[in-house]
XYZ file of C-alpha atoms in Angstrom:
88
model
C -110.096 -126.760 -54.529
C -107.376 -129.215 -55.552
C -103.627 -129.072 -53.729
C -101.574 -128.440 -56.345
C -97.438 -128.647 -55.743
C -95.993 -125.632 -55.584
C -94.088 -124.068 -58.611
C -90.493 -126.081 -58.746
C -88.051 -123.429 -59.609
C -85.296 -124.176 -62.204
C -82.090 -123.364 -61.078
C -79.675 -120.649 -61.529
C -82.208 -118.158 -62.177
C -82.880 -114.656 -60.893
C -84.514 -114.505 -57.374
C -85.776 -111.708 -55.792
C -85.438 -111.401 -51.765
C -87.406 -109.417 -49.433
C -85.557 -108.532 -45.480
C -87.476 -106.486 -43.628
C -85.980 -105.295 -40.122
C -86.223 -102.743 -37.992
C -84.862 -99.521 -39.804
C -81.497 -98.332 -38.915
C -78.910 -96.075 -40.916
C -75.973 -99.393 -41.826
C -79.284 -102.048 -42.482
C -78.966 -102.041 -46.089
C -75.666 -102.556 -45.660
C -75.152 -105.463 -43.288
C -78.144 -107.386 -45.272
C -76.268 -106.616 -48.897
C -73.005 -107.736 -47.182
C -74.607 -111.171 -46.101
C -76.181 -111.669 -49.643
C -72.971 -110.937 -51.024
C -71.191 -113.651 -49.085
C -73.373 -116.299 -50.581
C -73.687 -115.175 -54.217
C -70.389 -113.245 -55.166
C -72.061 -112.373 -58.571
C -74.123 -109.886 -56.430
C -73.965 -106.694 -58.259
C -75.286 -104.491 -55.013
C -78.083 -103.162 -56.161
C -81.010 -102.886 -54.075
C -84.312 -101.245 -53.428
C -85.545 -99.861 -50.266
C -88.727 -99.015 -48.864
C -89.498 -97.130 -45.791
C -92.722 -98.739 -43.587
C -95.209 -96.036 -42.759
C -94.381 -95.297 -39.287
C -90.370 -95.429 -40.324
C -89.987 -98.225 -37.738
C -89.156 -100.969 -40.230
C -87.024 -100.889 -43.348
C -87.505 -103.216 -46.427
C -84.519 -104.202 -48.651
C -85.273 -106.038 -51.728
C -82.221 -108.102 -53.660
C -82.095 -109.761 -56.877
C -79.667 -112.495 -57.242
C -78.573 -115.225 -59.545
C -79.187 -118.276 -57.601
C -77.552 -121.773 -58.101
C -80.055 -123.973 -55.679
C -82.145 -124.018 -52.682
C -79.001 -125.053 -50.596
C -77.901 -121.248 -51.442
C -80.756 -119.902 -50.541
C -81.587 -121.462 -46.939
C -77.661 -120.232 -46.325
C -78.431 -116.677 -47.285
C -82.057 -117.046 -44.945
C -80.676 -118.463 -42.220
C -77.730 -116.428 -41.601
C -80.045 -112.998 -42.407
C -82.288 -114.450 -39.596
C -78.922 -114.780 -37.549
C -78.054 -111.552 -37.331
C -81.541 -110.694 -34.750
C -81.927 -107.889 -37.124
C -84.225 -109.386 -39.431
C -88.089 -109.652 -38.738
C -88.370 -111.689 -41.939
C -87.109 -112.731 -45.089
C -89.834 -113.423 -48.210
C-alpha cells in the first residue's frame, strides 16, 4: 500500500458539512446560523437525522466554499459553541 496525498479540492465548490451534537429543539438553528455567518450565500437548507437513541442530532449543510481558510472558521467556531461533538 502506497501513501497517496489526499484529494486537493478546487476551490469555490460545493461542500457538504456534517455537525453532530447532542439533540436539542434550537440545534439546527444555532449550527445554520454559524454556517451562515461564514458563507452568506447559504441558502438554509439542511438535512437532519435523528441518532437511534434520540440523544444526538445530525445536521448536514451544503455550501459554496471559497478556501480552506473558510472552512477551519466555520469548524472552529461550531466546535466553540460546546454543542458540537463533531464536525465531518
Amino acid at each position: 500500500m502506497t501513501d497517496q496525498p489526499a484529494p486537493k479540492i478546487e476551490f469555490p465548490c460545493d461542500y457538504e458539512i456534517r455537525i453532530v451534537g447532542n439533540a436539542a429543539p434550537d440545534f439546527q438553528e444555532a449550527v445554520c446560523a454559524i454556517v451562515r455567518q461564514h458563507a452568506p450565500d447559504y441558502d438554509g437548507n439542511f438535512r437532519l437525522k435523528e441518532s437511534r437513541t434520540g440523544k444526538y442530532t445530525s445536521v448536514m449543510v451544503t455550501i459554496r466554499a471559497t478556501g480552506e481558510p473558510q472552512l477551519k472558521a466555520i469548524f472552529e467556531d461550531l466546535k466553540a459553541t460546546g454543542r458540537v461533538q463533531m464536525v465531518l
